[in-house]
């Protein structure tokens, strides 16, 4: 079957790179990007539509116009911004998802990708090598909305046979498009500031370990999950996905090996610390490895080298 894909929320950190990869795989004609904001650059042949995912009629019109076979729903408010605007975060993250799920049923669009996050875990979840199934008591509005979203995805799969696929993204590290409003964003900021100023004032403490993943692995893994035969997938809520776990002190050490003058300092009392403290330090992703052969390729060293090489050229 010829695939036609719509990405909703395509201008963000993950959407912009998924769009590149999907255009390469399926051709620009078959990948429609959409977002509430117009992108800064739109190349010839690329199709873009302005859309607010909360405007259900507009989303319906978009889906009727392009008749996609797959939807990637990436519009969301992340953890740190979510704490500033909890009602808006809940509204966007929940009602955006519900709009897309209901329209997918109405218009017979079977295949959907929706990202969850390590934010679904909470203070009583195991901290280290956090398993797929365990106590989940998220205490950020973002985490609560993602956990509720996971339950909706499984429910719609069971009840309406929607082919929804999802991963719990850790912090994603990338150089092309900056992240916005997340707790793991420090691990991207540190590279930009390190290259520009040889120093970084980190909003998380030195020993805060968090799970992270390099963008190249995240994009490849997402497309591999979407390509996997449906009968191989045993999880229809969201798969644990892991890459590299490290602390600010560890990444600073690695950066210093390439930028010897780099110095890190730490800010006290940043509200993002409490969010980070409630999240796992590392993730057990054995089910994803088993079901669809997931395997990350970048470690702390190769990721740091690749980030610095690419950012030096970019900046
Ligand atoms: C955030 O920090 O909010 C996100 C996430 C881990 O989902 N990057």
PDB file of C-alpha atoms and ligand atoms in Angstrom:
ATOM      1  CA  UNK A   1       0.000   0.000   0.000  1.00  0.00           C
ATOM      2  CA  UNK A   2       1.227   3.495  -0.804  1.00  0.00           C
ATOM      3  CA  UNK A   3       1.677   5.381   2.446  1.00  0.00           C
ATOM      4  CA  UNK A   4       0.704   9.011   2.940  1.00  0.00           C
ATOM      5  CA  UNK A   5       1.664  10.592   6.230  1.00  0.00           C
ATOM      6  CA  UNK A   6       0.489  13.638   8.161  1.00  0.00           C
ATOM      7  CA  UNK A   7       2.641  14.934  10.992  1.00  0.00           C
ATOM      8  CA  UNK A   8       0.753  17.155  13.431  1.00  0.00           C
ATOM      9  CA  UNK A   9       3.102  19.315  15.501  1.00  0.00           C
ATOM     10  CA  UNK A  10       5.872  18.941  12.940  1.00  0.00           C
ATOM     11  CA  UNK A  11       7.934  22.043  13.802  1.00  0.00           C
ATOM     12  CA  UNK A  12       9.231  20.850  17.170  1.00  0.00           C
ATOM     13  CA  UNK A  13      12.508  19.122  18.030  1.00  0.00           C
ATOM     14  CA  UNK A  14      11.390  15.597  17.099  1.00  0.00           C
ATOM     15  CA  UNK A  15       8.872  16.491  14.393  1.00  0.00           C
ATOM     16  CA  UNK A  16      11.303  18.463  12.287  1.00  0.00           C
ATOM     17  CA  UNK A  17      13.767  15.562  12.110  1.00  0.00           C
ATOM     18  CA  UNK A  18      11.115  12.876  11.694  1.00  0.00           C
ATOM     19  CA  UNK A  19       9.735  14.896   8.789  1.00  0.00           C
ATOM     20  CA  UNK A  20      13.153  14.871   7.100  1.00  0.00           C
ATOM     21  CA  UNK A  21      13.506  11.118   7.516  1.00  0.00           C
ATOM     22  CA  UNK A  22       9.933  10.364   6.438  1.00  0.00           C
ATOM     23  CA  UNK A  23      10.269  12.585   3.362  1.00  0.00           C
ATOM     24  CA  UNK A  24      13.389  10.665   2.417  1.00  0.00           C
ATOM     25  CA  UNK A  25      11.597   7.350   2.880  1.00  0.00           C
ATOM     26  CA  UNK A  26       8.219   8.120   1.313  1.00  0.00           C
ATOM     27  CA  UNK A  27       8.912  11.184  -0.871  1.00  0.00           C
ATOM     28  CA  UNK A  28       7.956  14.822  -0.177  1.00  0.00           C
ATOM     29  CA  UNK A  29       4.607  14.388  -1.949  1.00  0.00           C
ATOM     30  CA  UNK A  30       3.546  11.807   0.601  1.00  0.00           C
ATOM     31  CA  UNK A  31       4.527  13.597   3.815  1.00  0.00           C
ATOM     32  CA  UNK A  32       2.377  16.519   4.910  1.00  0.00           C
ATOM     33  CA  UNK A  33       3.672  18.538   7.834  1.00  0.00           C
ATOM     34  CA  UNK A  34       1.404  20.678   9.977  1.00  0.00           C
ATOM     35  CA  UNK A  35       1.818  22.848  13.043  1.00  0.00           C
ATOM     36  CA  UNK A  36       0.206  25.803  14.774  1.00  0.00           C
ATOM     37  CA  UNK A  37       3.209  27.883  13.635  1.00  0.00           C
ATOM     38  CA  UNK A  38       4.479  28.288  10.078  1.00  0.00           C
ATOM     39  CA  UNK A  39       8.025  26.815   9.795  1.00  0.00           C
ATOM     40  CA  UNK A  40      10.969  29.179   9.261  1.00  0.00           C
ATOM     41  CA  UNK A  41      12.090  27.309   6.175  1.00  0.00           C
ATOM     42  CA  UNK A  42       9.916  25.417   3.744  1.00  0.00           C
ATOM     43  CA  UNK A  43      11.754  23.823   0.835  1.00  0.00           C
ATOM     44  CA  UNK A  44      10.270  23.535  -2.638  1.00  0.00           C
ATOM     45  CA  UNK A  45       7.963  20.554  -2.939  1.00  0.00           C
ATOM     46  CA  UNK A  46       7.318  20.323   0.807  1.00  0.00           C
ATOM     47  CA  UNK A  47       3.659  20.423   1.828  1.00  0.00           C
ATOM     48  CA  UNK A  48       2.759  22.325   5.004  1.00  0.00           C
ATOM     49  CA  UNK A  49      -0.601  23.261   6.553  1.00  0.00           C
ATOM     50  CA  UNK A  50      -1.217  25.488   9.573  1.00  0.00           C
ATOM     51  CA  UNK A  51      -3.365  23.648  12.107  1.00  0.00           C
ATOM     52  CA  UNK A  52      -4.386  23.847  15.750  1.00  0.00           C
ATOM     53  CA  UNK A  53      -4.908  20.275  16.925  1.00  0.00           C
ATOM     54  CA  UNK A  54      -7.540  21.513  19.380  1.00  0.00           C
ATOM     55  CA  UNK A  55      -9.694  22.709  16.473  1.00  0.00           C
ATOM     56  CA  UNK A  56     -11.327  19.377  15.673  1.00  0.00           C
ATOM     57  CA  UNK A  57     -13.180  20.608  12.582  1.00  0.00           C
ATOM     58  CA  UNK A  58      -9.964  21.993  11.108  1.00  0.00           C
ATOM     59  CA  UNK A  59      -8.131  18.729  11.806  1.00  0.00           C
ATOM     60  CA  UNK A  60     -10.998  16.836  10.182  1.00  0.00           C
ATOM     61  CA  UNK A  61     -10.789  19.049   7.087  1.00  0.00           C
ATOM     62  CA  UNK A  62      -7.018  18.476   6.919  1.00  0.00           C
ATOM     63  CA  UNK A  63      -7.423  14.703   7.143  1.00  0.00           C
ATOM     64  CA  UNK A  64     -10.214  14.718   4.554  1.00  0.00           C
ATOM     65  CA  UNK A  65      -8.103  16.807   2.206  1.00  0.00           C
ATOM     66  CA  UNK A  66      -5.014  14.585   2.282  1.00  0.00           C
ATOM     67  CA  UNK A  67      -6.510  11.189   3.206  1.00  0.00           C
ATOM     68  CA  UNK A  68      -3.407   9.964   5.064  1.00  0.00           C
ATOM     69  CA  UNK A  69      -2.723   6.312   5.861  1.00  0.00           C
ATOM     70  CA  UNK A  70      -0.680   7.298   8.933  1.00  0.00           C
ATOM     71  CA  UNK A  71      -0.767  10.152  11.447  1.00  0.00           C
ATOM     72  CA  UNK A  72       2.127  11.179  13.665  1.00  0.00           C
ATOM     73  CA  UNK A  73       0.696  13.293  16.485  1.00  0.00           C
ATOM     74  CA  UNK A  74       3.564  15.243  18.046  1.00  0.00           C
ATOM     75  CA  UNK A  75       1.825  18.420  19.252  1.00  0.00           C
ATOM     76  CA  UNK A  76       2.295  18.559  23.031  1.00  0.00           C
ATOM     77  CA  UNK A  77       3.365  20.753  25.916  1.00  0.00           C
ATOM     78  CA  UNK A  78       6.442  19.376  27.711  1.00  0.00           C
ATOM     79  CA  UNK A  79       7.169  19.006  31.410  1.00  0.00           C
ATOM     80  CA  UNK A  80       8.638  22.360  32.472  1.00  0.00           C
ATOM     81  CA  UNK A  81       6.213  24.547  30.490  1.00  0.00           C
ATOM     82  CA  UNK A  82       3.393  22.259  31.591  1.00  0.00           C
ATOM     83  CA  UNK A  83       4.062  23.156  35.239  1.00  0.00           C
ATOM     84  CA  UNK A  84       3.638  26.844  34.351  1.00  0.00           C
ATOM     85  CA  UNK A  85       0.374  26.254  32.471  1.00  0.00           C
ATOM     86  CA  UNK A  86      -1.143  23.034  33.835  1.00  0.00           C
ATOM     87  CA  UNK A  87      -4.618  23.521  32.381  1.00  0.00           C
ATOM     88  CA  UNK A  88      -3.291  24.350  28.938  1.00  0.00           C
ATOM     89  CA  UNK A  89      -0.938  21.364  29.098  1.00  0.00           C
ATOM     90  CA  UNK A  90      -3.767  19.006  30.033  1.00  0.00           C
ATOM     91  CA  UNK A  91      -6.019  20.453  27.350  1.00  0.00           C
ATOM     92  CA  UNK A  92      -3.453  20.226  24.554  1.00  0.00           C
ATOM     93  CA  UNK A  93      -2.008  16.857  25.531  1.00  0.00           C
ATOM     94  CA  UNK A  94      -5.361  15.147  26.205  1.00  0.00           C
ATOM     95  CA  UNK A  95      -7.855  16.782  23.885  1.00  0.00           C
ATOM     96  CA  UNK A  96      -5.355  16.912  21.022  1.00  0.00           C
ATOM     97  CA  UNK A  97      -4.958  13.141  21.350  1.00  0.00           C
ATOM     98  CA  UNK A  98      -8.696  12.498  21.707  1.00  0.00           C
ATOM     99  CA  UNK A  99      -9.449  14.606  18.629  1.00  0.00           C
ATOM    100  CA  UNK A 100      -7.007  12.602  16.532  1.00  0.00           C
ATOM    101  CA  UNK A 101      -8.126   9.217  17.881  1.00  0.00           C
ATOM    102  CA  UNK A 102     -11.805   9.964  17.289  1.00  0.00           C
ATOM    103  CA  UNK A 103     -11.185  11.352  13.805  1.00  0.00           C
ATOM    104  CA  UNK A 104      -9.023   8.353  12.936  1.00  0.00           C
ATOM    105  CA  UNK A 105     -11.983   6.089  13.715  1.00  0.00           C
ATOM    106  CA  UNK A 106     -14.453   8.321  11.872  1.00  0.00           C
ATOM    107  CA  UNK A 107     -12.276   8.563   8.757  1.00  0.00           C
ATOM    108  CA  UNK A 108     -10.902   4.998   8.880  1.00  0.00           C
ATOM    109  CA  UNK A 109      -7.253   6.002   9.299  1.00  0.00           C
ATOM    110  CA  UNK A 110      -5.711   2.989  10.939  1.00  0.00           C
ATOM    111  CA  UNK A 111      -2.108   3.753  11.823  1.00  0.00           C
ATOM    112  CA  UNK A 112      -1.057   6.348  14.381  1.00  0.00           C
ATOM    113  CA  UNK A 113       2.165   7.255  16.159  1.00  0.00           C
ATOM    114  CA  UNK A 114       1.867   9.105  19.443  1.00  0.00           C
ATOM    115  CA  UNK A 115       4.834   9.717  21.760  1.00  0.00           C
ATOM    116  CA  UNK A 116       4.746   9.086  25.464  1.00  0.00           C
ATOM    117  CA  UNK A 117       7.634   9.895  27.801  1.00  0.00           C
ATOM    118  CA  UNK A 118       9.686   8.685  30.747  1.00  0.00           C
ATOM    119  CA  UNK A 119       7.603  11.328  32.591  1.00  0.00           C
ATOM    120  CA  UNK A 120       4.919   8.644  33.081  1.00  0.00           C
ATOM    121  CA  UNK A 121       7.030   7.336  35.964  1.00  0.00           C
ATOM    122  CA  UNK A 122       7.009   8.958  39.376  1.00  0.00           C
ATOM    123  CA  UNK A 123       8.690   9.060  42.779  1.00  0.00           C
ATOM    124  CA  UNK A 124       7.560   5.533  43.691  1.00  0.00           C
ATOM    125  CA  UNK A 125       8.620   3.923  40.411  1.00  0.00           C
ATOM    126  CA  UNK A 126      11.937   2.041  40.600  1.00  0.00           C
ATOM    127  CA  UNK A 127      14.699   4.593  39.873  1.00  0.00           C
ATOM    128  CA  UNK A 128      17.169   2.392  38.135  1.00  0.00           C
ATOM    129  CA  UNK A 129      16.553   0.191  35.097  1.00  0.00           C
ATOM    130  CA  UNK A 130      12.851   1.106  35.439  1.00  0.00           C
ATOM    131  CA  UNK A 131      10.780  -1.768  34.031  1.00  0.00           C
ATOM    132  CA  UNK A 132       7.971  -1.570  31.488  1.00  0.00           C
ATOM    133  CA  UNK A 133       5.391  -2.424  34.148  1.00  0.00           C
ATOM    134  CA  UNK A 134       5.746  -1.037  37.671  1.00  0.00           C
ATOM    135  CA  UNK A 135       4.216   1.533  40.033  1.00  0.00           C
ATOM    136  CA  UNK A 136       3.496   4.662  37.983  1.00  0.00           C
ATOM    137  CA  UNK A 137       2.646   7.763  39.992  1.00  0.00           C
ATOM    138  CA  UNK A 138       3.713  10.750  37.857  1.00  0.00           C
ATOM    139  CA  UNK A 139       3.488  14.058  39.688  1.00  0.00           C
ATOM    140  CA  UNK A 140       3.938  16.522  36.816  1.00  0.00           C
ATOM    141  CA  UNK A 141       0.904  17.478  34.748  1.00  0.00           C
ATOM    142  CA  UNK A 142       2.875  16.439  31.655  1.00  0.00           C
ATOM    143  CA  UNK A 143       3.531  12.969  33.114  1.00  0.00           C
ATOM    144  CA  UNK A 144      -0.093  12.619  34.227  1.00  0.00           C
ATOM    145  CA  UNK A 145      -1.324  13.550  30.740  1.00  0.00           C
ATOM    146  CA  UNK A 146       1.104  11.111  29.098  1.00  0.00           C
ATOM    147  CA  UNK A 147       0.061   8.257  31.376  1.00  0.00           C
ATOM    148  CA  UNK A 148      -3.616   8.976  30.689  1.00  0.00           C
ATOM    149  CA  UNK A 149      -2.751   9.166  26.974  1.00  0.00           C
ATOM    150  CA  UNK A 150      -1.103   5.743  27.107  1.00  0.00           C
ATOM    151  CA  UNK A 151      -4.235   4.263  28.649  1.00  0.00           C
ATOM    152  CA  UNK A 152      -6.344   5.887  25.911  1.00  0.00           C
ATOM    153  CA  UNK A 153      -4.087   4.473  23.197  1.00  0.00           C
ATOM    154  CA  UNK A 154      -4.414   0.942  24.548  1.00  0.00           C
ATOM    155  CA  UNK A 155      -8.170   1.404  24.998  1.00  0.00           C
ATOM    156  CA  UNK A 156      -8.669   2.617  21.423  1.00  0.00           C
ATOM    157  CA  UNK A 157      -6.527  -0.230  20.133  1.00  0.00           C
ATOM    158  CA  UNK A 158      -8.544  -2.842  22.042  1.00  0.00           C
ATOM    159  CA  UNK A 159     -11.952  -1.329  21.457  1.00  0.00           C
ATOM    160  CA  UNK A 160     -11.692   0.116  17.933  1.00  0.00           C
ATOM    161  CA  UNK A 161      -8.762  -1.846  16.506  1.00  0.00           C
ATOM    162  CA  UNK A 162      -6.721   1.309  15.846  1.00  0.00           C
ATOM    163  CA  UNK A 163      -3.091   0.459  15.071  1.00  0.00           C
ATOM    164  CA  UNK A 164      -1.563   2.917  17.547  1.00  0.00           C
ATOM    165  CA  UNK A 165       2.147   2.682  18.270  1.00  0.00           C
ATOM    166  CA  UNK A 166       4.061   4.571  20.921  1.00  0.00           C
ATOM    167  CA  UNK A 167       7.367   4.878  22.737  1.00  0.00           C
ATOM    168  CA  UNK A 168       8.236   6.513  26.039  1.00  0.00           C
ATOM    169  CA  UNK A 169      10.891   8.916  24.807  1.00  0.00           C
ATOM    170  CA  UNK A 170      13.680   9.777  27.204  1.00  0.00           C
ATOM    171  CA  UNK A 171      15.342  13.215  26.823  1.00  0.00           C
ATOM    172  CA  UNK A 172      16.228  13.640  23.157  1.00  0.00           C
ATOM    173  CA  UNK A 173      19.560  15.205  22.254  1.00  0.00           C
ATOM    174  CA  UNK A 174      19.907  16.899  18.887  1.00  0.00           C
ATOM    175  CA  UNK A 175      21.636  19.789  17.125  1.00  0.00           C
ATOM    176  CA  UNK A 176      19.278  20.680  14.236  1.00  0.00           C
ATOM    177  CA  UNK A 177      16.231  21.959  16.146  1.00  0.00           C
ATOM    178  CA  UNK A 178      16.396  22.976  19.815  1.00  0.00           C
ATOM    179  CA  UNK A 179      13.935  21.430  22.263  1.00  0.00           C
ATOM    180  CA  UNK A 180      11.591  23.723  24.201  1.00  0.00           C
ATOM    181  CA  UNK A 181      10.048  23.540  27.633  1.00  0.00           C
ATOM    182  CA  UNK A 182      11.461  20.210  28.810  1.00  0.00           C
ATOM    183  CA  UNK A 183      13.390  19.132  31.895  1.00  0.00           C
ATOM    184  CA  UNK A 184      15.965  17.208  29.881  1.00  0.00           C
ATOM    185  CA  UNK A 185      16.723  20.273  27.697  1.00  0.00           C
ATOM    186  CA  UNK A 186      19.886  20.989  29.694  1.00  0.00           C
ATOM    187  CA  UNK A 187      21.594  18.158  27.818  1.00  0.00           C
ATOM    188  CA  UNK A 188      21.144  20.092  24.557  1.00  0.00           C
ATOM    189  CA  UNK A 189      21.721  23.610  25.983  1.00  0.00           C
ATOM    190  CA  UNK A 190      25.052  22.468  27.426  1.00  0.00           C
ATOM    191  CA  UNK A 191      26.417  21.877  23.907  1.00  0.00           C
ATOM    192  CA  UNK A 192      25.193  25.195  22.471  1.00  0.00           C
ATOM    193  CA  UNK A 193      26.563  27.176  25.433  1.00  0.00           C
ATOM    194  CA  UNK A 194      29.750  25.112  25.613  1.00  0.00           C
ATOM    195  CA  UNK A 195      30.624  25.812  21.992  1.00  0.00           C
ATOM    196  CA  UNK A 196      29.628  29.482  22.141  1.00  0.00           C
ATOM    197  CA  UNK A 197      30.982  30.446  25.586  1.00  0.00           C
ATOM    198  CA  UNK A 198      33.027  27.503  26.936  1.00  0.00           C
ATOM    199  CA  UNK A 199      30.760  27.388  29.983  1.00  0.00           C
ATOM    200  CA  UNK A 200      27.311  26.331  31.082  1.00  0.00           C
ATOM    201  CA  UNK A 201      25.212  27.153  34.123  1.00  0.00           C
ATOM    202  CA  UNK A 202      23.217  23.954  34.593  1.00  0.00           C
ATOM    203  CA  UNK A 203      19.693  24.034  36.064  1.00  0.00           C
ATOM    204  CA  UNK A 204      19.974  20.436  37.326  1.00  0.00           C
ATOM    205  CA  UNK A 205      22.393  19.296  40.019  1.00  0.00           C
ATOM    206  CA  UNK A 206      25.671  17.529  39.174  1.00  0.00           C
ATOM    207  CA  UNK A 207      24.500  14.011  40.035  1.00  0.00           C
ATOM    208  CA  UNK A 208      20.975  14.034  38.572  1.00  0.00           C
ATOM    209  CA  UNK A 209      20.947  10.977  36.340  1.00  0.00           C
ATOM    210  CA  UNK A 210      18.353  10.909  33.526  1.00  0.00           C
ATOM    211  CA  UNK A 211      17.739   8.635  30.539  1.00  0.00           C
ATOM    212  CA  UNK A 212      18.591  10.250  27.188  1.00  0.00           C
ATOM    213  CA  UNK A 213      18.699   9.271  23.529  1.00  0.00           C
ATOM    214  CA  UNK A 214      20.461  10.746  20.513  1.00  0.00           C
ATOM    215  CA  UNK A 215      18.124  12.024  17.803  1.00  0.00           C
ATOM    216  CA  UNK A 216      19.496   9.730  15.084  1.00  0.00           C
ATOM    217  CA  UNK A 217      18.580   6.723  17.214  1.00  0.00           C
ATOM    218  CA  UNK A 218      15.201   8.225  18.189  1.00  0.00           C
ATOM    219  CA  UNK A 219      14.159   8.830  14.572  1.00  0.00           C
ATOM    220  CA  UNK A 220      15.378   5.446  13.354  1.00  0.00           C
ATOM    221  CA  UNK A 221      13.709   3.665  16.289  1.00  0.00           C
ATOM    222  CA  UNK A 222      10.401   5.455  15.736  1.00  0.00           C
ATOM    223  CA  UNK A 223      10.299   4.513  12.058  1.00  0.00           C
ATOM    224  CA  UNK A 224      11.338   0.935  12.867  1.00  0.00           C
ATOM    225  CA  UNK A 225       8.455   0.662  15.316  1.00  0.00           C
ATOM    226  CA  UNK A 226       6.041   2.014  12.687  1.00  0.00           C
ATOM    227  CA  UNK A 227       7.391  -0.502  10.147  1.00  0.00           C
ATOM    228  CA  UNK A 228       7.206  -3.514  12.483  1.00  0.00           C
ATOM    229  CA  UNK A 229       4.561  -6.154  11.719  1.00  0.00           C
ATOM    230  CA  UNK A 230       1.537  -5.500  13.951  1.00  0.00           C
ATOM    231  CA  UNK A 231       1.460  -9.069  15.269  1.00  0.00           C
ATOM    232  CA  UNK A 232       4.958  -8.617  16.762  1.00  0.00           C
ATOM    233  CA  UNK A 233       3.846  -5.763  19.011  1.00  0.00           C
ATOM    234  CA  UNK A 234       2.852  -6.885  22.485  1.00  0.00           C
ATOM    235  CA  UNK A 235       2.522  -3.381  23.939  1.00  0.00           C
ATOM    236  CA  UNK A 236      -0.162  -0.952  22.806  1.00  0.00           C
ATOM    237  CA  UNK A 237       0.223   1.560  25.615  1.00  0.00           C
ATOM    238  CA  UNK A 238       3.826   2.671  25.051  1.00  0.00           C
ATOM    239  CA  UNK A 239       7.217   0.970  24.890  1.00  0.00           C
ATOM    240  CA  UNK A 240      10.083   1.827  27.249  1.00  0.00           C
ATOM    241  CA  UNK A 241      12.944   3.103  25.114  1.00  0.00           C
ATOM    242  CA  UNK A 242      16.491   3.653  26.370  1.00  0.00           C
ATOM    243  CA  UNK A 243      19.716   5.034  25.006  1.00  0.00           C
ATOM    244  CA  UNK A 244      22.284   6.567  27.325  1.00  0.00           C
ATOM    245  CA  UNK A 245      21.903   7.450  31.001  1.00  0.00           C
ATOM    246  CA  UNK A 246      24.164  10.152  32.409  1.00  0.00           C
ATOM    247  CA  UNK A 247      24.402  13.056  34.856  1.00  0.00           C
ATOM    248  CA  UNK A 248      25.340  16.704  34.139  1.00  0.00           C
ATOM    249  CA  UNK A 249      28.765  16.012  35.703  1.00  0.00           C
ATOM    250  CA  UNK A 250      29.334  13.055  33.382  1.00  0.00           C
ATOM    251  CA  UNK A 251      28.405  14.885  30.196  1.00  0.00           C
ATOM    252  CA  UNK A 252      30.506  17.896  31.252  1.00  0.00           C
ATOM    253  CA  UNK A 253      33.524  15.548  31.609  1.00  0.00           C
ATOM    254  CA  UNK A 254      32.916  14.164  28.135  1.00  0.00           C
ATOM    255  CA  UNK A 255      32.611  17.655  26.623  1.00  0.00           C
ATOM    256  CA  UNK A 256      35.849  18.704  28.328  1.00  0.00           C
ATOM    257  CA  UNK A 257      37.693  15.978  26.419  1.00  0.00           C
ATOM    258  CA  UNK A 258      36.935  17.888  23.192  1.00  0.00           C
ATOM    259  CA  UNK A 259      36.605  21.448  24.559  1.00  0.00           C
ATOM    260  CA  UNK A 260      39.300  21.490  27.291  1.00  0.00           C
ATOM    261  CA  UNK A 261      38.371  24.986  28.539  1.00  0.00           C
ATOM    262  CA  UNK A 262      34.744  24.038  29.145  1.00  0.00           C
ATOM    263  CA  UNK A 263      33.440  24.681  32.679  1.00  0.00           C
ATOM    264  CA  UNK A 264      30.118  23.726  34.212  1.00  0.00           C
ATOM    265  CA  UNK A 265      28.455  25.463  37.185  1.00  0.00           C
ATOM    266  CA  UNK A 266      25.132  24.696  38.869  1.00  0.00           C
ATOM    267  CA  UNK A 267      22.077  26.868  39.620  1.00  0.00           C
ATOM    268  CA  UNK A 268      20.236  26.194  42.889  1.00  0.00           C
ATOM    269  CA  UNK A 269      16.481  25.998  43.338  1.00  0.00           C
ATOM    270  CA  UNK A 270      15.386  25.569  39.758  1.00  0.00           C
ATOM    271  CA  UNK A 271      11.833  24.115  39.621  1.00  0.00           C
ATOM    272  CA  UNK A 272      12.939  21.574  36.992  1.00  0.00           C
ATOM    273  CA  UNK A 273      15.063  19.798  39.625  1.00  0.00           C
ATOM    274  CA  UNK A 274      11.952  18.468  41.372  1.00  0.00           C
ATOM    275  CA  UNK A 275      10.619  17.113  38.075  1.00  0.00           C
ATOM    276  CA  UNK A 276      13.939  15.418  37.294  1.00  0.00           C
ATOM    277  CA  UNK A 277      14.104  13.949  40.806  1.00  0.00           C
ATOM    278  CA  UNK A 278      10.755  12.230  40.253  1.00  0.00           C
ATOM    279  CA  UNK A 279      11.919  10.523  37.030  1.00  0.00           C
ATOM    280  CA  UNK A 280      13.968   7.356  36.482  1.00  0.00           C
ATOM    281  CA  UNK A 281      17.732   7.478  36.073  1.00  0.00           C
ATOM    282  CA  UNK A 282      17.767   4.584  33.623  1.00  0.00           C
ATOM    283  CA  UNK A 283      15.225   2.504  31.722  1.00  0.00           C
ATOM    284  CA  UNK A 284      14.798  -1.184  30.937  1.00  0.00           C
ATOM    285  CA  UNK A 285      13.779  -1.385  27.277  1.00  0.00           C
ATOM    286  CA  UNK A 286      14.048  -5.161  26.848  1.00  0.00           C
ATOM    287  CA  UNK A 287      10.480  -5.497  25.534  1.00  0.00           C
ATOM    288  CA  UNK A 288      11.187  -3.110  22.636  1.00  0.00           C
ATOM    289  CA  UNK A 289      14.412  -5.007  21.901  1.00  0.00           C
ATOM    290  CA  UNK A 290      12.514  -8.293  21.901  1.00  0.00           C
ATOM    291  CA  UNK A 291       9.405  -7.242  19.955  1.00  0.00           C
ATOM    292  CA  UNK A 292      10.852  -5.071  17.199  1.00  0.00           C
ATOM    293  CA  UNK A 293      14.633  -5.431  17.546  1.00  0.00           C
ATOM    294  CA  UNK A 294      15.204  -1.979  19.011  1.00  0.00           C
ATOM    295  CA  UNK A 295      18.853  -1.170  19.582  1.00  0.00           C
ATOM    296  CA  UNK A 296      20.432   2.248  20.176  1.00  0.00           C
ATOM    297  CA  UNK A 297      23.776   2.876  18.501  1.00  0.00           C
ATOM    298  CA  UNK A 298      25.156   6.043  20.143  1.00  0.00           C
ATOM    299  CA  UNK A 299      26.898   6.073  23.530  1.00  0.00           C
ATOM    300  CA  UNK A 300      27.936   9.125  25.558  1.00  0.00           C
ATOM    301  CA  UNK A 301      31.273   9.443  23.751  1.00  0.00           C
ATOM    302  CA  UNK A 302      30.033   9.050  20.159  1.00  0.00           C
ATOM    303  CA  UNK A 303      27.021  11.271  20.803  1.00  0.00           C
ATOM    304  CA  UNK A 304      29.187  14.041  22.307  1.00  0.00           C
ATOM    305  CA  UNK A 305      31.615  13.870  19.392  1.00  0.00           C
ATOM    306  CA  UNK A 306      28.798  14.006  16.830  1.00  0.00           C
ATOM    307  CA  UNK A 307      27.004  16.886  18.589  1.00  0.00           C
ATOM    308  CA  UNK A 308      30.152  19.012  18.820  1.00  0.00           C
ATOM    309  CA  UNK A 309      31.223  18.295  15.235  1.00  0.00           C
ATOM    310  CA  UNK A 310      27.815  19.253  13.824  1.00  0.00           C
ATOM    311  CA  UNK A 311      27.207  22.232  16.111  1.00  0.00           C
ATOM    312  CA  UNK A 312      30.632  23.721  15.353  1.00  0.00           C
ATOM    313  CA  UNK A 313      29.691  23.808  11.679  1.00  0.00           C
ATOM    314  CA  UNK A 314      26.182  25.084  12.374  1.00  0.00           C
ATOM    315  CA  UNK A 315      27.153  27.843  14.812  1.00  0.00           C
TER     316      UNK A 315
HETATM  317  C1  LIG B   1      10.800  16.722  28.958  1.00  0.00           C
HETATM  318  O1  LIG B   1      11.874  16.924  29.536  1.00  0.00           O
HETATM  319  O2  LIG B   1       9.729  17.200  29.323  1.00  0.00           O
HETATM  320  C2  LIG B   1      10.809  15.823  27.740  1.00  0.00           C
HETATM  321  C3  LIG B   1      10.508  14.407  28.096  1.00  0.00           C
HETATM  322  C4  LIG B   1      11.479  13.601  28.837  1.00  0.00           C
HETATM  323  O3  LIG B   1       9.460  13.916  27.762  1.00  0.00           O
HETATM  324  N1  LIG B   1      12.066  15.908  27.079  1.00  0.00           N
END
